[in-house]
CSV table of C-alpha atoms and ligand atoms in Angstrom, one decimal:
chain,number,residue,atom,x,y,z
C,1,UNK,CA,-8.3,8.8,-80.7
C,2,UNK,CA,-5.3,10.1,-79.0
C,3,UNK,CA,-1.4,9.5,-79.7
C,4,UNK,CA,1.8,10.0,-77.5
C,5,UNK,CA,5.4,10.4,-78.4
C,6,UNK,CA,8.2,9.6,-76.7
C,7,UNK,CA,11.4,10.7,-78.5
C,8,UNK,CA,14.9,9.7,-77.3
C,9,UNK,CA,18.7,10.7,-79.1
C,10,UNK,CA,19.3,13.1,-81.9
C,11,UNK,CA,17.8,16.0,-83.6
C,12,UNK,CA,17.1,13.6,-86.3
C,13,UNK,CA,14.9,11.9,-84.0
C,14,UNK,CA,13.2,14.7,-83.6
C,15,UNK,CA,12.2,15.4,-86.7
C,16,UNK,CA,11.0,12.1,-87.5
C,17,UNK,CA,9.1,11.7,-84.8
C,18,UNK,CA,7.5,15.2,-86.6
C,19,UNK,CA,6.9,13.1,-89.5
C,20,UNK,CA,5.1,10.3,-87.5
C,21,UNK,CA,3.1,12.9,-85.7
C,22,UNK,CA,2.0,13.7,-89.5
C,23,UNK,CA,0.7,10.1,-90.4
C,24,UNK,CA,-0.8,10.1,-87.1
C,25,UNK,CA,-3.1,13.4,-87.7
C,26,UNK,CA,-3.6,11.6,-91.0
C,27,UNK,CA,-5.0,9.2,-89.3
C,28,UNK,CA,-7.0,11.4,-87.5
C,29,UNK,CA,-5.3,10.8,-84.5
C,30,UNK,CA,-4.8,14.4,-81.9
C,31,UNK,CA,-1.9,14.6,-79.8
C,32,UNK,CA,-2.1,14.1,-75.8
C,33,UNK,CA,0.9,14.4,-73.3
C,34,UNK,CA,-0.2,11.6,-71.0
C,35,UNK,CA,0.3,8.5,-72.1
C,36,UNK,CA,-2.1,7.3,-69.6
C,37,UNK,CA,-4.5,9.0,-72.0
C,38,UNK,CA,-3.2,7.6,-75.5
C,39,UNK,CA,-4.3,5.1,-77.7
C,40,UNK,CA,-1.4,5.0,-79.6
C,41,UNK,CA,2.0,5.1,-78.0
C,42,UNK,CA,5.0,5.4,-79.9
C,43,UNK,CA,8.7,5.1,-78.7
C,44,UNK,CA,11.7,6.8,-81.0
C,45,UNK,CA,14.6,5.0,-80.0
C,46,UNK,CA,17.9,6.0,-80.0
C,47,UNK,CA,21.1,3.3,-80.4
C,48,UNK,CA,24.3,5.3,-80.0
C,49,UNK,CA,25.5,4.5,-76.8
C,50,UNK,CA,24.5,1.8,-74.1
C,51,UNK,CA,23.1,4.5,-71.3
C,52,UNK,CA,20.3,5.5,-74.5
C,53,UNK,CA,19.1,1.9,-75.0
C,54,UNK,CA,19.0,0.9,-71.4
C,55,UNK,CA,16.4,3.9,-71.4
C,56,UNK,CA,14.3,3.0,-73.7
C,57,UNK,CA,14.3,-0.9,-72.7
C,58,UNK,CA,13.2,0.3,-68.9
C,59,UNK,CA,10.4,2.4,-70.5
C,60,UNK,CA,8.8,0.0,-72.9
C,61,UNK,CA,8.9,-2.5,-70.1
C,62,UNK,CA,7.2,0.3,-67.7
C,63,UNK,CA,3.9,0.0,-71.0
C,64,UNK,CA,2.9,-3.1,-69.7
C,65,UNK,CA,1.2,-2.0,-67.3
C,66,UNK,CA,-1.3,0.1,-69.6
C,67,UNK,CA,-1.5,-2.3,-72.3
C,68,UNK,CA,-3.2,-4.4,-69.2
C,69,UNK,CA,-5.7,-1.4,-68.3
C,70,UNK,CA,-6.5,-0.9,-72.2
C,71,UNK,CA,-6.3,-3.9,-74.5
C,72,UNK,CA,-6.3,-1.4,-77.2
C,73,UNK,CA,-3.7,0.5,-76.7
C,74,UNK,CA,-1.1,0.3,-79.8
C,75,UNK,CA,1.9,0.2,-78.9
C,76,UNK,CA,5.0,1.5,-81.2
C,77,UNK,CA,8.7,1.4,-81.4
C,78,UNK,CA,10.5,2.7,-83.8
C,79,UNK,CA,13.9,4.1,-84.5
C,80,UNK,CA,17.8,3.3,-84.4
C,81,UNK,CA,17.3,0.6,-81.7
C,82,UNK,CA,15.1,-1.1,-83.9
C,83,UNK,CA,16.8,-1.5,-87.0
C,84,UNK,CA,19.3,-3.6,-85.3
C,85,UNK,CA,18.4,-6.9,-85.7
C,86,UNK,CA,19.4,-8.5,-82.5
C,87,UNK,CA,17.6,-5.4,-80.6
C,88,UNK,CA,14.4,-6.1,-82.9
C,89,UNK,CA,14.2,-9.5,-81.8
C,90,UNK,CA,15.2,-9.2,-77.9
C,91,UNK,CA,12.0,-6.0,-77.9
C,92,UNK,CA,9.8,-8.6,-79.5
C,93,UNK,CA,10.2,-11.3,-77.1
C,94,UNK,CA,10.9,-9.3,-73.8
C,95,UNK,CA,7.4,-7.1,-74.5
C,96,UNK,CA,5.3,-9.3,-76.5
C,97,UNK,CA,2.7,-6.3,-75.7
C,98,UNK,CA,4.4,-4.2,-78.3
C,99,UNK,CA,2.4,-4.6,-81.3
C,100,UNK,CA,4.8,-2.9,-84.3
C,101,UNK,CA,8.6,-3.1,-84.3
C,102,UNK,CA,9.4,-0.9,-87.1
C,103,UNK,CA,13.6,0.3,-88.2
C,104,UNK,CA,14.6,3.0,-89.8
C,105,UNK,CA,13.6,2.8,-93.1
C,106,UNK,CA,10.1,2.3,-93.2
C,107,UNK,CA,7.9,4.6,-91.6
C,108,UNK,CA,6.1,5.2,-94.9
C,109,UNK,CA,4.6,2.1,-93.7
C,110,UNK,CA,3.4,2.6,-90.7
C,111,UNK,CA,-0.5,3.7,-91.2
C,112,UNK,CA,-0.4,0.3,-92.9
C,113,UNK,CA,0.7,-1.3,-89.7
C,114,UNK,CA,-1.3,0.4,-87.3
C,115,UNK,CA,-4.6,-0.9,-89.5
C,116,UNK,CA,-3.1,-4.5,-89.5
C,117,UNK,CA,-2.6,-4.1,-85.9
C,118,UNK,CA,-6.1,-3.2,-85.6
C,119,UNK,CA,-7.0,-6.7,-87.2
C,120,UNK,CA,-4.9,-8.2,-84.4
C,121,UNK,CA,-1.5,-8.9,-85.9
C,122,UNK,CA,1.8,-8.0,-84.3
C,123,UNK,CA,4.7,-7.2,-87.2
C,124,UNK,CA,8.2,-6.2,-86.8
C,125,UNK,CA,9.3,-4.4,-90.1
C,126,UNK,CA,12.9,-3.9,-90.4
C,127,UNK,CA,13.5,-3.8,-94.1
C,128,UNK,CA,16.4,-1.3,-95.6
C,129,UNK,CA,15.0,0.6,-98.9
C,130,UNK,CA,15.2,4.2,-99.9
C,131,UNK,CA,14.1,7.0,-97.8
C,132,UNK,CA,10.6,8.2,-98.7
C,133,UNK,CA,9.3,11.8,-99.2
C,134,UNK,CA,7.0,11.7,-96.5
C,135,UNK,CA,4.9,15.0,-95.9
C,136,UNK,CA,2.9,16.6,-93.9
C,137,UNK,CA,5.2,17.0,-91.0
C,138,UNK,CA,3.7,18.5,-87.9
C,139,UNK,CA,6.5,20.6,-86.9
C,140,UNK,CA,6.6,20.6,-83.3
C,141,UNK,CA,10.2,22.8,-82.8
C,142,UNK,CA,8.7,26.6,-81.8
C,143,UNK,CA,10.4,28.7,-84.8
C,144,UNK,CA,12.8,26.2,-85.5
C,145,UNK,CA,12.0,23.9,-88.5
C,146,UNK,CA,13.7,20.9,-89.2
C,147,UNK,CA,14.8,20.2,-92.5
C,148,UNK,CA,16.4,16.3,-93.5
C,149,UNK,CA,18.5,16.6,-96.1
C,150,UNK,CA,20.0,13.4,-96.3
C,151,UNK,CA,20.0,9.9,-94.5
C,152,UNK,CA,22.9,7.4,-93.0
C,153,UNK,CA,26.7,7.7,-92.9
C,154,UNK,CA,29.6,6.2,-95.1
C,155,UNK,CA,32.3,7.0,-92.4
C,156,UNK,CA,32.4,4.3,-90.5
C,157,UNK,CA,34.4,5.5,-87.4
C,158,UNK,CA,35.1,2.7,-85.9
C,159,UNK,CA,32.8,3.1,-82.6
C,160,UNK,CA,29.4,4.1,-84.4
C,161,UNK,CA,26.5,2.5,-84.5
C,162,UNK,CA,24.8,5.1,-87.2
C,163,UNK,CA,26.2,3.5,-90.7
C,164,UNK,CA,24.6,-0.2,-89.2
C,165,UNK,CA,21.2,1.6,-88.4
C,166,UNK,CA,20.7,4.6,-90.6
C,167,UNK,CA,22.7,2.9,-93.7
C,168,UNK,CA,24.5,4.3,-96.4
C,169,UNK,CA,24.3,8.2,-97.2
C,170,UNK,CA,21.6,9.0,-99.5
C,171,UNK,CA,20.8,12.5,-100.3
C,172,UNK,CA,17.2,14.1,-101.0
C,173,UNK,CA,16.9,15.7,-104.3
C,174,UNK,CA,18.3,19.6,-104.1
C,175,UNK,CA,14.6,20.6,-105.8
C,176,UNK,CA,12.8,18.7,-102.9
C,177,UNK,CA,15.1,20.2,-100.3
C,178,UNK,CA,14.1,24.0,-101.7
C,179,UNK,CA,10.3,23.1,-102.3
C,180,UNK,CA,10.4,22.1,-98.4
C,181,UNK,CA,11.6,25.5,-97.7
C,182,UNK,CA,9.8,27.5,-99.8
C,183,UNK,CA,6.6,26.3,-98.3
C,184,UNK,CA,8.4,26.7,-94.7
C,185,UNK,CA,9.1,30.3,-95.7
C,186,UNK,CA,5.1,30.9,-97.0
C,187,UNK,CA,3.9,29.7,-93.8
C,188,UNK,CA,5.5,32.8,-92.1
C,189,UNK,CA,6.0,30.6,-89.0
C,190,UNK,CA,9.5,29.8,-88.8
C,191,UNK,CA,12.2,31.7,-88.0
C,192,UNK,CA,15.0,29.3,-88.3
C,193,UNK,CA,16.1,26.6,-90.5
C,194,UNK,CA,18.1,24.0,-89.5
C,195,UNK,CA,19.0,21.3,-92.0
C,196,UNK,CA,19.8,17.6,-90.5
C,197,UNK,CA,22.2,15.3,-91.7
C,198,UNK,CA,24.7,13.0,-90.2
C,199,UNK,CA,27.1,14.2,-92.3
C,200,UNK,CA,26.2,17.5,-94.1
C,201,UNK,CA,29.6,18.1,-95.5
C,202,UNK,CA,28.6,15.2,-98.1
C,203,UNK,CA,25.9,16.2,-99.2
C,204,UNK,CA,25.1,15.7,-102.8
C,205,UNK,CA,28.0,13.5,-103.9
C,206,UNK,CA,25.5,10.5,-104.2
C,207,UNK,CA,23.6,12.4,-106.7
C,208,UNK,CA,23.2,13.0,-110.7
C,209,UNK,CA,24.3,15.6,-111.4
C,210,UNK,CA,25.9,16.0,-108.2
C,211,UNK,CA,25.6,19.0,-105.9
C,212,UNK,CA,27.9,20.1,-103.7
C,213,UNK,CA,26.9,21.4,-100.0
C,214,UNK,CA,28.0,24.7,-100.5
C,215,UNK,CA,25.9,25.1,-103.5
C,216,UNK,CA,23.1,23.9,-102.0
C,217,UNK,CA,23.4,26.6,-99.1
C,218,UNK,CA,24.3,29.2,-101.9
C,219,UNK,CA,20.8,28.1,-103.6
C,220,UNK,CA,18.8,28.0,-100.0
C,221,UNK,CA,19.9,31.4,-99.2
C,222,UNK,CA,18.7,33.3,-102.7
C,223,UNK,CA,15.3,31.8,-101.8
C,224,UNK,CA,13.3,35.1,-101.0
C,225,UNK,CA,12.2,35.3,-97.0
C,226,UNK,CA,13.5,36.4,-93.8
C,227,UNK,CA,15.3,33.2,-92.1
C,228,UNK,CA,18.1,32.3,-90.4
C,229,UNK,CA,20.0,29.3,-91.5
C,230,UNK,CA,22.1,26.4,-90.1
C,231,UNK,CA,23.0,22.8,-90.2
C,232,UNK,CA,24.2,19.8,-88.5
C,233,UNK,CA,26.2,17.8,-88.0
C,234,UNK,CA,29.8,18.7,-89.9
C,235,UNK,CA,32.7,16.3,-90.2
C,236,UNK,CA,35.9,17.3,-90.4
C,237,UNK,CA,37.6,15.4,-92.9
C,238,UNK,CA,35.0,16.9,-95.5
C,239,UNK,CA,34.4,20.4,-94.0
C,240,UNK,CA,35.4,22.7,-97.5
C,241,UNK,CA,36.9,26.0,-97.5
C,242,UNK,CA,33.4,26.7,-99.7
C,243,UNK,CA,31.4,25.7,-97.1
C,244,UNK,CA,33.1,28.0,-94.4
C,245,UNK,CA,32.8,30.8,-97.6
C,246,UNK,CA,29.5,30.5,-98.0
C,247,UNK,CA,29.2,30.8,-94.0
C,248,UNK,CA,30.7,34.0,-94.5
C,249,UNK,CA,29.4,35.7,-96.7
C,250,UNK,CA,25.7,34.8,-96.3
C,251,UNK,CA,23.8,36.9,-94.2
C,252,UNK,CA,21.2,34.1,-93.2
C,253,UNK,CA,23.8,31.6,-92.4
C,254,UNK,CA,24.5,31.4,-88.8
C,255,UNK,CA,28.3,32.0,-87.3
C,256,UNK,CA,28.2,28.7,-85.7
C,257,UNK,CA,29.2,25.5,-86.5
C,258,UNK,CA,29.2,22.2,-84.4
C,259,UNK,CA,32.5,20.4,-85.4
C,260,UNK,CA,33.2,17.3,-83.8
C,261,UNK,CA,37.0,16.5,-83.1
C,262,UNK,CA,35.9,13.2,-81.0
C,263,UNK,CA,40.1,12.9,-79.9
C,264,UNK,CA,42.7,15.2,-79.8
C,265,UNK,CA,45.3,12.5,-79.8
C,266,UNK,CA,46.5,11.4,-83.8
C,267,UNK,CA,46.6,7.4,-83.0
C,268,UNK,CA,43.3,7.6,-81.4
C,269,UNK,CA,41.8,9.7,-84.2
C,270,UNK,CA,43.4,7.2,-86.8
C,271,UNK,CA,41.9,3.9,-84.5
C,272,UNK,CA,38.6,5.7,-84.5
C,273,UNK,CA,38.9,5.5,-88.5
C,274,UNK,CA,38.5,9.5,-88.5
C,275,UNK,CA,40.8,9.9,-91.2
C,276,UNK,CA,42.0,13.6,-90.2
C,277,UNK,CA,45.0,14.6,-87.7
C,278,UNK,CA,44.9,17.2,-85.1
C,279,UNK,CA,46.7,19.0,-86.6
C,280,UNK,CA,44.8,19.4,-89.8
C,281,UNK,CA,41.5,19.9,-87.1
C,282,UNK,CA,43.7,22.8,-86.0
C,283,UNK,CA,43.8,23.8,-89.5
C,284,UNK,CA,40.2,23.7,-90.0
C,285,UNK,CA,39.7,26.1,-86.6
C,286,UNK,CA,42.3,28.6,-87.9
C,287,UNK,CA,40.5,29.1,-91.3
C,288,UNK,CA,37.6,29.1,-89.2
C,289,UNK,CA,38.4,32.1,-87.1
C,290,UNK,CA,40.0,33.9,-90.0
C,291,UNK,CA,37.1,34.2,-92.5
C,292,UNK,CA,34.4,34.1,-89.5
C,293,UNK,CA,35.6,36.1,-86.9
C,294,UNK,CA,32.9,35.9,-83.8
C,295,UNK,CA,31.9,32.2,-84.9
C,296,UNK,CA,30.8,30.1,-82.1
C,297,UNK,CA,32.7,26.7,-82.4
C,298,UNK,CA,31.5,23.7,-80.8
C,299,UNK,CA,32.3,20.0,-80.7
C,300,UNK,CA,31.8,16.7,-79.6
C,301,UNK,CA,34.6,14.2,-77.2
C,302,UNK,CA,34.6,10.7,-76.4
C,303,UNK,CA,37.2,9.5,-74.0
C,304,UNK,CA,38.0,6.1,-73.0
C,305,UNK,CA,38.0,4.6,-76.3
C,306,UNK,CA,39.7,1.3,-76.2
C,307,UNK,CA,43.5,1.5,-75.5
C,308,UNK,CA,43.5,5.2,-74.7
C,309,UNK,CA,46.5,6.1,-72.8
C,310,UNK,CA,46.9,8.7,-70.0
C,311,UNK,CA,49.1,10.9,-72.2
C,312,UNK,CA,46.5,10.2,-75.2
C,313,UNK,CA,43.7,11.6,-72.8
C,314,UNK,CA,45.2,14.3,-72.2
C,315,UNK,CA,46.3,15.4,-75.6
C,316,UNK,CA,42.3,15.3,-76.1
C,317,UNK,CA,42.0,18.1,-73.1
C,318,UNK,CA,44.9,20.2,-74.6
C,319,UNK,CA,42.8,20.3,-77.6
C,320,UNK,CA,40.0,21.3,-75.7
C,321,UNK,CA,42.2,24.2,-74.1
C,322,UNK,CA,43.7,25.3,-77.0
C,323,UNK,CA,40.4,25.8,-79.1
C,324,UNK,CA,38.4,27.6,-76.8
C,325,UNK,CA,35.4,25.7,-77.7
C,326,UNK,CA,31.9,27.8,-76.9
C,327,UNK,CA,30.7,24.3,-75.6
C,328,UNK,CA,31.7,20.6,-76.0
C,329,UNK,CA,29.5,17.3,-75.0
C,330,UNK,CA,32.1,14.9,-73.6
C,331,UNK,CA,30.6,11.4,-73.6
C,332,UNK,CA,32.0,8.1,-72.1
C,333,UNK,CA,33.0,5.7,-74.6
C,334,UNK,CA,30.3,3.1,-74.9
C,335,UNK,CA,30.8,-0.4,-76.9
C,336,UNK,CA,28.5,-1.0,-79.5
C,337,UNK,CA,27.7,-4.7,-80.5
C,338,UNK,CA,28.7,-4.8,-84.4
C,339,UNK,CA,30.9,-2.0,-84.5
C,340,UNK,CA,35.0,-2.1,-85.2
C,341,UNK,CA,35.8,-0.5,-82.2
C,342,UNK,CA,33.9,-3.5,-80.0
C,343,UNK,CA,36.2,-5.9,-80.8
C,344,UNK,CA,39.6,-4.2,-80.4
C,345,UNK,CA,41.4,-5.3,-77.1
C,346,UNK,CA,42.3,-3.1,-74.7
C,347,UNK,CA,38.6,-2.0,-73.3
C,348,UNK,CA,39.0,0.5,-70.5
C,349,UNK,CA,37.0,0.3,-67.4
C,350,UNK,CA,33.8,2.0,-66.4
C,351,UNK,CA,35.6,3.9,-63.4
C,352,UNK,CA,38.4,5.4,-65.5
C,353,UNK,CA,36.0,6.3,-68.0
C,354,UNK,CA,34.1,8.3,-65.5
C,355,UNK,CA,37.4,9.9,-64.2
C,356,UNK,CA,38.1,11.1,-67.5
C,357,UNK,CA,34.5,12.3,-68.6
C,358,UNK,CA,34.4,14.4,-65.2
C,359,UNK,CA,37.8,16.3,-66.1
C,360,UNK,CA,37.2,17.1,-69.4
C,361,UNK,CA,33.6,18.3,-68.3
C,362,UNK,CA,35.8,20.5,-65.6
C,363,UNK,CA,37.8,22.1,-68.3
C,364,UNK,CA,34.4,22.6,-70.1
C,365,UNK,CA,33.1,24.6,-67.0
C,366,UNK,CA,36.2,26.3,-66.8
C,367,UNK,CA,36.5,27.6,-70.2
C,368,UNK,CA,33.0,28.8,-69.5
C,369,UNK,CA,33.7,31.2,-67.0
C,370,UNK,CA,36.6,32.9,-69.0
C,371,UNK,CA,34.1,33.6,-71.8
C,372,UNK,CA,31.4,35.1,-69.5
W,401,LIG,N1,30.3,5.9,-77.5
W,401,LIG,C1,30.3,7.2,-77.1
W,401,LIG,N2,30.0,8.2,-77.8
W,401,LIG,C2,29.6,8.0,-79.1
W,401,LIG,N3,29.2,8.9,-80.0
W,401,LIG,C3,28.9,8.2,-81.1
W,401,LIG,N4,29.1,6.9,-80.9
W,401,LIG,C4,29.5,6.7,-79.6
W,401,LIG,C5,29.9,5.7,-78.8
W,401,LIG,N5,29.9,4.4,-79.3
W,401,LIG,C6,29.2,10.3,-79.8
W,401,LIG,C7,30.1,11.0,-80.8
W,401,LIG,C8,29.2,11.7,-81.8
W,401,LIG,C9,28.0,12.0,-80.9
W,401,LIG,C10,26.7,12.2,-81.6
W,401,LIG,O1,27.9,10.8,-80.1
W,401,LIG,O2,30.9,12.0,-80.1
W,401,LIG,O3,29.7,12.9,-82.3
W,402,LIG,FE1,28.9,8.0,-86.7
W,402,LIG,FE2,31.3,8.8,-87.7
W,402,LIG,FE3,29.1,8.7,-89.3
W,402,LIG,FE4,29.2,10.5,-87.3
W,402,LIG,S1,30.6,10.4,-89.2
W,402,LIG,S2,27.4,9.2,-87.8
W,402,LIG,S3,30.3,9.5,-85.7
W,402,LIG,S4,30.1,7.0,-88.3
């Protein structure tokens, strides 16, 4: 018996689709990387912009096809895409070959599902509930390993789609976290670790007692073993002066930190619910570069969000030129059903987005060849 995975979006993704990999061996399931070959095909979907669903919506249609060669072919999909209701129910009537529909939540089900299957039922699960402990992983990232250290997002900017699919933020236990890594660490496999949260900074702050993220790196590095550490992804309105200490002065943190500024223009930032100013994004740079000299500094853009002027635009690339960033992704603003943001007025048009991703990717490329 012989699965396939096909894993779209985030690092998070990633990981998970580790952790399905994990129930699948379980299973007794080995991996294959045709999925002419596989019995059991599963999709990871991502949701956070348009261009990522459209994706996944082609390939599940392209299944059909070997769901008609092999009538028992299982086929899986699973993800942000799927924990969105309306998405759920358009898969499930567009493919009625797919045979489990599973969100977010509840992967801890799915060897359940794949047996029920087996009996002949189809079954969409899209329930939200805690976030299990699931184990074994197969790790499947070289040296790298992946480590989750908390679930969903509180934030709420405005034009994501990750607080309605991933929920509210729930932290793992700090002892879980260090018992992952000490058995990463005995493996002697691993040469990086690389913790995964949507928003690191609050780690902890859902917890009793609660632990702080700086602590928690503090506690990770006194683990015995020879690692490097780092984590994603950082928000600025809760990135601590702790956290860039403990960056500092721990020799198995990284210098690098991916710090997402999104706009570089204050009512933009404020519209996009971001709840810090450029100015105070300056500020976090500064004490950046002070305590960290050689840190490499890297961020995400999105321009064309709704009623973005010219002049607001460009404040965004005068951010860009001004920090120096060691890389930036520059996406196109894309509308997500349910989400603040995709009802304001003032919706700019595919084109101009375009115009506006293409420059800002320019001033990427330029800044590239000063560093080199
Ligand atoms: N449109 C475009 N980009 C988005 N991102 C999140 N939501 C959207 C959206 N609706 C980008 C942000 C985030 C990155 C992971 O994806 O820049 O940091
Ligand atoms: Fe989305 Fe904002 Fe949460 Fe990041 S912090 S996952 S951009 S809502």
């Amino acid at each position: 018996m012989k699965y396939h995975i096909v894993t779209y979006g985030c690092q998070m993704n990633v990981h998970e689709s580790e952790k399905i990999a994990g129930i699948l061996e379980k299973l007794g399931y080995t991996p294959c990387d045709k999925r002419e070959e596989a019995d059991i095909i599963v999709f990871n979907t991502c949701a956070i912009r348009e261009g990522a669903e459209d994706r996944v919506l082609g390939n599940v249609g392209n299944l059909k096809r070997l769901k008609k060669q092999n009538k028992d072919l299982i086929i899986v999909v699973c993800g942000c895409m799927t924990q969105k209701e309306k998405t759920a129910r358009v898969l499930m009537q567009k493919f009625p070959f797919v045979d489990i529909v599973i969100g977010t939540f509840n992967l801890s089900k799915l060897a359940d599902y794949i047996e029920a299957v087996k009996k002949g039922r189809q079954l969409v699960l899209m329930e939200e509930g805690e976030i299990d402990e699931l184990e074994p992983y197969k790790r499947t990232s070289g040296d790298n390993a992946w480590v989750n250290i908390m679930q969903g997002c509180n934030n709420f900017c405005t034009y994501c789609i990750v607080p309605y699919v991933r929920g509210r933020e729930k932290s793992r236990k700090e002892e879980n976290i260090l018992n992952e890594i000490r058995g990463i660490i005995a493996e002697n496999k691993y040469k990086k670790i690389t913790l995964l949260g949507q928003n690191v900074n609050s780690y902890g702050k859902d917890l009793v007692p609660q632990v702080s993220f700086s602590k928690l790196l503090e506690d990770i590095c006194a683990l015995d073993g020879d690692f490097t550490l780092t984590f994603m992804t950082s928000h600025p309105k809760d990135l601590t002066s702790d956290v860039i200490d403990q960056i500092a002065k721990q020799d198995k943190i990284e210098k690098s930190i991916h710090l997402p500024a999104q706009s570089g223009n204050n009512r933009i930032l404020k519209l996009m619910n971001r709840r810090y100013t450029r100015e105070k994004y300056l500020a976090i740079i500064d004490e950046i570069r002070q305590k960290i000299p050689n840190c490499r500094i890297t961020s995400d853009f999105i321009v064309g969000f709704p009623t973005e002027t010219e002049e607001e635009f460009e404040d965004t690339c005068s951010l860009v030129k001004q920090v120096k960033f060691d890389s930036i992704f520059a996406f196109m603003y894309s509308k997500r059903d349910g989400t603040v943001a995709s009802r304001m007025d003032g919706q700019i048009s595919e084109e101009e987005k375009n115009r506006r991703v293409n420059i800002l990717l320019k001033i990427e490329k330029e800044l590239q060849k000063e560093k080199k």
